[in-house]
Amino acid sequence: MVFIISTAIGGQVTNVPNINIRNINFSITNCLKNKFEQIEFIGLDKLKINLYISGDLSEYCNCTGIKNIKYIMNKKEISAEFCIQKIYWETLPELSTEEKFAKYMYSSLLDLSNLIKKRLNKDGYLFDKEFFDRIVKESIGQLLSQADL
């Protein structure tokens, strides 16, 4: 399956210097892309996520979460938008910004798998949600356990 995450970052996301959302985003994207590359799901050949991260220059959304999910049956493609408001970074003060980002991606991908399953089941496809979730958990868990986060 082709796994794509395209990202727009609206400037500085926190007041903390040396926070690099781009690095953790790149790590998560590459890890997931590599893990899903050799996996096939019936009815799903491509998963495309547009990730919008609001910052001090651009505010992309008025709520944090998943929106605009659509399934293009003839392409066997799911596309979705993930959005993070600037105020999201003020939550969970005990976590670093990188950990908050990884947590957001983790929970959003698990939520998305529920939506994918519902959508594909509607068209008669059996989506292996548990397998998808396990790949997400292993991939992001592996990144969270690395010392450079």
PDB file of C-alpha atoms in Angstrom:
ATOM      1  CA  MET A   1       0.000   0.000   0.000  1.00  0.00           C
ATOM      2  CA  VAL A   2       1.187   3.494  -0.771  1.00  0.00           C
ATOM      3  CA  PHE A   3       1.213   5.646   2.367  1.00  0.00           C
ATOM      4  CA  ILE A   4       1.595   9.414   1.940  1.00  0.00           C
ATOM      5  CA  ILE A   5       1.595  12.221   4.478  1.00  0.00           C
ATOM      6  CA  SER A   6       1.812  15.743   3.053  1.00  0.00           C
ATOM      7  CA  THR A   7       2.381  18.423   5.662  1.00  0.00           C
ATOM      8  CA  ALA A   8       1.780  22.161   5.903  1.00  0.00           C
ATOM      9  CA  ILE A   9       3.208  23.895   8.975  1.00  0.00           C
ATOM     10  CA  GLY A  10       2.012  27.430   9.670  1.00  0.00           C
ATOM     11  CA  GLY A  11       5.215  28.783  11.181  1.00  0.00           C
ATOM     12  CA  GLN A  12       6.502  28.425  14.726  1.00  0.00           C
ATOM     13  CA  VAL A  13       4.126  26.133  16.627  1.00  0.00           C
ATOM     14  CA  THR A  14       5.341  26.801  20.178  1.00  0.00           C
ATOM     15  CA  ASN A  15       7.277  29.434  22.073  1.00  0.00           C
ATOM     16  CA  VAL A  16       9.911  26.841  23.007  1.00  0.00           C
ATOM     17  CA  PRO A  17      13.071  27.245  20.903  1.00  0.00           C
ATOM     18  CA  ASN A  18      14.691  24.322  19.070  1.00  0.00           C
ATOM     19  CA  ILE A  19      11.455  22.415  18.579  1.00  0.00           C
ATOM     20  CA  ASN A  20      11.554  20.722  15.220  1.00  0.00           C
ATOM     21  CA  ILE A  21       8.188  19.292  14.272  1.00  0.00           C
ATOM     22  CA  ARG A  22       9.532  18.688  10.761  1.00  0.00           C
ATOM     23  CA  ASN A  23      12.064  16.126  12.013  1.00  0.00           C
ATOM     24  CA  ILE A  24       9.609  14.018  13.993  1.00  0.00           C
ATOM     25  CA  ASN A  25       7.031  14.330  11.192  1.00  0.00           C
ATOM     26  CA  PHE A  26       9.640  13.137   8.676  1.00  0.00           C
ATOM     27  CA  SER A  27      10.598  10.222  10.943  1.00  0.00           C
ATOM     28  CA  ILE A  28       6.994   9.119  11.460  1.00  0.00           C
ATOM     29  CA  THR A  29       6.145   9.484   7.767  1.00  0.00           C
ATOM     30  CA  ASN A  30       9.176   7.507   6.595  1.00  0.00           C
ATOM     31  CA  CYS A  31       8.689   4.764   9.157  1.00  0.00           C
ATOM     32  CA  LEU A  32       5.017   4.303   8.251  1.00  0.00           C
ATOM     33  CA  LYS A  33       5.708   4.537   4.532  1.00  0.00           C
ATOM     34  CA  ASN A  34       8.343   1.801   4.784  1.00  0.00           C
ATOM     35  CA  LYS A  35       6.196  -0.450   6.986  1.00  0.00           C
ATOM     36  CA  PHE A  36       3.127  -0.241   4.748  1.00  0.00           C
ATOM     37  CA  GLU A  37       5.057  -0.511   1.478  1.00  0.00           C
ATOM     38  CA  GLN A  38       5.036  -4.327   1.462  1.00  0.00           C
ATOM     39  CA  ILE A  39       1.479  -4.706   2.778  1.00  0.00           C
ATOM     40  CA  GLU A  40      -1.696  -5.075   0.779  1.00  0.00           C
ATOM     41  CA  PHE A  41      -5.255  -4.447   1.885  1.00  0.00           C
ATOM     42  CA  ILE A  42      -8.112  -5.534  -0.335  1.00  0.00           C
ATOM     43  CA  GLY A  43      -9.929  -2.418  -1.525  1.00  0.00           C
ATOM     44  CA  LEU A  44      -7.167  -0.042  -0.395  1.00  0.00           C
ATOM     45  CA  ASP A  45      -4.068   0.666  -2.466  1.00  0.00           C
ATOM     46  CA  LYS A  46      -3.292   4.177  -1.245  1.00  0.00           C
ATOM     47  CA  LEU A  47      -3.705   6.165   1.958  1.00  0.00           C
ATOM     48  CA  LYS A  48      -3.123   9.886   1.579  1.00  0.00           C
ATOM     49  CA  ILE A  49      -3.110  12.188   4.597  1.00  0.00           C
ATOM     50  CA  ASN A  50      -2.874  15.957   4.392  1.00  0.00           C
ATOM     51  CA  LEU A  51      -1.556  17.154   7.745  1.00  0.00           C
ATOM     52  CA  TYR A  52      -2.143  20.794   8.706  1.00  0.00           C
ATOM     53  CA  ILE A  53      -0.257  22.149  11.706  1.00  0.00           C
ATOM     54  CA  SER A  54      -1.291  25.651  12.723  1.00  0.00           C
ATOM     55  CA  GLY A  55       1.412  28.016  13.884  1.00  0.00           C
ATOM     56  CA  ASP A  56       2.110  31.684  14.471  1.00  0.00           C
ATOM     57  CA  LEU A  57       1.856  32.569  10.753  1.00  0.00           C
ATOM     58  CA  SER A  58      -1.075  30.454   9.563  1.00  0.00           C
ATOM     59  CA  GLU A  59      -4.064  28.994  11.359  1.00  0.00           C
ATOM     60  CA  TYR A  60      -5.363  26.098   9.247  1.00  0.00           C
ATOM     61  CA  CYS A  61      -8.255  24.867  11.334  1.00  0.00           C
ATOM     62  CA  ASN A  62     -10.583  25.731  14.167  1.00  0.00           C
ATOM     63  CA  CYS A  63     -10.410  22.301  15.825  1.00  0.00           C
ATOM     64  CA  THR A  64      -7.840  19.546  16.267  1.00  0.00           C
ATOM     65  CA  GLY A  65      -8.768  16.252  14.671  1.00  0.00           C
ATOM     66  CA  ILE A  66      -9.562  14.365  11.480  1.00  0.00           C
ATOM     67  CA  LYS A  67     -11.788  15.786   8.774  1.00  0.00           C
ATOM     68  CA  ASN A  68     -12.673  15.493   5.092  1.00  0.00           C
ATOM     69  CA  ILE A  69     -12.294  11.747   4.729  1.00  0.00           C
ATOM     70  CA  LYS A  70     -13.147  10.371   1.325  1.00  0.00           C
ATOM     71  CA  TYR A  71     -12.830   7.077  -0.480  1.00  0.00           C
ATOM     72  CA  ILE A  72     -12.186   7.010  -4.209  1.00  0.00           C
ATOM     73  CA  MET A  73     -13.327   3.533  -5.141  1.00  0.00           C
ATOM     74  CA  ASN A  74     -11.869   3.331  -8.669  1.00  0.00           C
ATOM     75  CA  LYS A  75      -8.423   4.314  -7.328  1.00  0.00           C
ATOM     76  CA  LYS A  76      -8.860   2.326  -4.099  1.00  0.00           C
ATOM     77  CA  GLU A  77      -7.663   5.402  -2.244  1.00  0.00           C
ATOM     78  CA  ILE A  78      -8.571   6.946   1.098  1.00  0.00           C
ATOM     79  CA  SER A  79      -7.711  10.579   1.655  1.00  0.00           C
ATOM     80  CA  ALA A  80      -8.082  12.441   4.931  1.00  0.00           C
ATOM     81  CA  GLU A  81      -7.062  15.675   6.567  1.00  0.00           C
ATOM     82  CA  PHE A  82      -5.455  15.760  10.005  1.00  0.00           C
ATOM     83  CA  CYS A  83      -5.448  19.139  11.670  1.00  0.00           C
ATOM     84  CA  ILE A  84      -3.652  20.442  14.753  1.00  0.00           C
ATOM     85  CA  GLN A  85      -4.619  23.780  16.272  1.00  0.00           C
ATOM     86  CA  LYS A  86      -1.904  25.944  17.804  1.00  0.00           C
ATOM     87  CA  ILE A  87      -3.478  25.553  21.282  1.00  0.00           C
ATOM     88  CA  TYR A  88      -2.963  21.770  21.095  1.00  0.00           C
ATOM     89  CA  TRP A  89       0.682  22.259  22.136  1.00  0.00           C
ATOM     90  CA  GLU A  90      -0.441  23.731  25.479  1.00  0.00           C
ATOM     91  CA  THR A  91      -2.060  20.425  26.504  1.00  0.00           C
ATOM     92  CA  LEU A  92      -0.232  17.712  28.455  1.00  0.00           C
ATOM     93  CA  PRO A  93       2.555  19.931  29.842  1.00  0.00           C
ATOM     94  CA  GLU A  94       4.468  16.880  31.113  1.00  0.00           C
ATOM     95  CA  LEU A  95       5.197  15.787  27.508  1.00  0.00           C
ATOM     96  CA  SER A  96       7.653  17.320  25.078  1.00  0.00           C
ATOM     97  CA  THR A  97       6.333  18.838  21.860  1.00  0.00           C
ATOM     98  CA  GLU A  98       7.734  15.899  19.908  1.00  0.00           C
ATOM     99  CA  GLU A  99       5.959  13.430  22.205  1.00  0.00           C
ATOM    100  CA  LYS A 100       2.704  15.379  21.852  1.00  0.00           C
ATOM    101  CA  PHE A 101       3.037  15.246  18.081  1.00  0.00           C
ATOM    102  CA  ALA A 102       3.743  11.498  18.082  1.00  0.00           C
ATOM    103  CA  LYS A 103       0.773  10.979  20.450  1.00  0.00           C
ATOM    104  CA  TYR A 104      -1.485  12.985  18.131  1.00  0.00           C
ATOM    105  CA  MET A 105      -0.387  11.003  15.073  1.00  0.00           C
ATOM    106  CA  TYR A 106      -0.757   7.724  16.941  1.00  0.00           C
ATOM    107  CA  SER A 107      -4.307   8.379  18.152  1.00  0.00           C
ATOM    108  CA  SER A 108      -5.373   9.964  14.847  1.00  0.00           C
ATOM    109  CA  LEU A 109      -4.137   7.000  12.809  1.00  0.00           C
ATOM    110  CA  LEU A 110      -5.975   4.595  15.115  1.00  0.00           C
ATOM    111  CA  ASP A 111      -9.143   6.693  14.775  1.00  0.00           C
ATOM    112  CA  LEU A 112      -8.647   6.755  11.013  1.00  0.00           C
ATOM    113  CA  SER A 113      -8.393   2.967  10.908  1.00  0.00           C
ATOM    114  CA  ASN A 114     -11.885   2.776  12.464  1.00  0.00           C
ATOM    115  CA  LEU A 115     -13.200   5.090   9.764  1.00  0.00           C
ATOM    116  CA  ILE A 116     -11.413   3.132   7.019  1.00  0.00           C
ATOM    117  CA  LYS A 117     -12.915  -0.109   8.274  1.00  0.00           C
ATOM    118  CA  LYS A 118     -16.436   1.356   8.273  1.00  0.00           C
ATOM    119  CA  ARG A 119     -15.994   2.788   4.789  1.00  0.00           C
ATOM    120  CA  LEU A 120     -14.476  -0.319   3.220  1.00  0.00           C
ATOM    121  CA  ASN A 121     -16.998  -2.630   4.921  1.00  0.00           C
ATOM    122  CA  LYS A 122     -19.747  -0.513   3.355  1.00  0.00           C
ATOM    123  CA  ASP A 123     -18.350  -1.496  -0.066  1.00  0.00           C
ATOM    124  CA  GLY A 124     -17.982  -5.160   0.861  1.00  0.00           C
ATOM    125  CA  TYR A 125     -14.252  -5.184   1.675  1.00  0.00           C
ATOM    126  CA  LEU A 126     -12.915  -6.726   4.868  1.00  0.00           C
ATOM    127  CA  PHE A 127     -10.329  -4.333   6.271  1.00  0.00           C
ATOM    128  CA  ASP A 128      -7.859  -5.856   8.739  1.00  0.00           C
ATOM    129  CA  LYS A 129      -8.036  -3.022  11.275  1.00  0.00           C
ATOM    130  CA  GLU A 130      -6.145  -4.951  13.958  1.00  0.00           C
ATOM    131  CA  PHE A 131      -3.202  -5.505  11.603  1.00  0.00           C
ATOM    132  CA  PHE A 132      -3.216  -1.844  10.539  1.00  0.00           C
ATOM    133  CA  ASP A 133      -3.339  -0.720  14.179  1.00  0.00           C
ATOM    134  CA  ARG A 134      -0.477  -3.035  15.136  1.00  0.00           C
ATOM    135  CA  ILE A 135       1.751  -1.530  12.434  1.00  0.00           C
ATOM    136  CA  VAL A 136       0.933   1.990  13.649  1.00  0.00           C
ATOM    137  CA  LYS A 137       1.570   1.041  17.288  1.00  0.00           C
ATOM    138  CA  GLU A 138       4.889  -0.650  16.500  1.00  0.00           C
ATOM    139  CA  SER A 139       6.086   2.155  14.220  1.00  0.00           C
ATOM    140  CA  ILE A 140       5.277   5.107  16.456  1.00  0.00           C
ATOM    141  CA  GLY A 141       6.187   3.175  19.610  1.00  0.00           C
ATOM    142  CA  GLN A 142       9.592   2.480  18.105  1.00  0.00           C
ATOM    143  CA  LEU A 143      10.102   6.183  17.415  1.00  0.00           C
ATOM    144  CA  LEU A 144       8.920   7.211  20.890  1.00  0.00           C
ATOM    145  CA  SER A 145      11.417   4.850  22.485  1.00  0.00           C
ATOM    146  CA  GLN A 146      14.333   6.461  20.675  1.00  0.00           C
ATOM    147  CA  ALA A 147      16.417   8.773  22.820  1.00  0.00           C
ATOM    148  CA  ASP A 148      16.506  11.688  20.356  1.00  0.00           C
ATOM    149  CA  LEU A 149      12.804  12.462  20.747  1.00  0.00           C
TER     150      LEU A 149
END
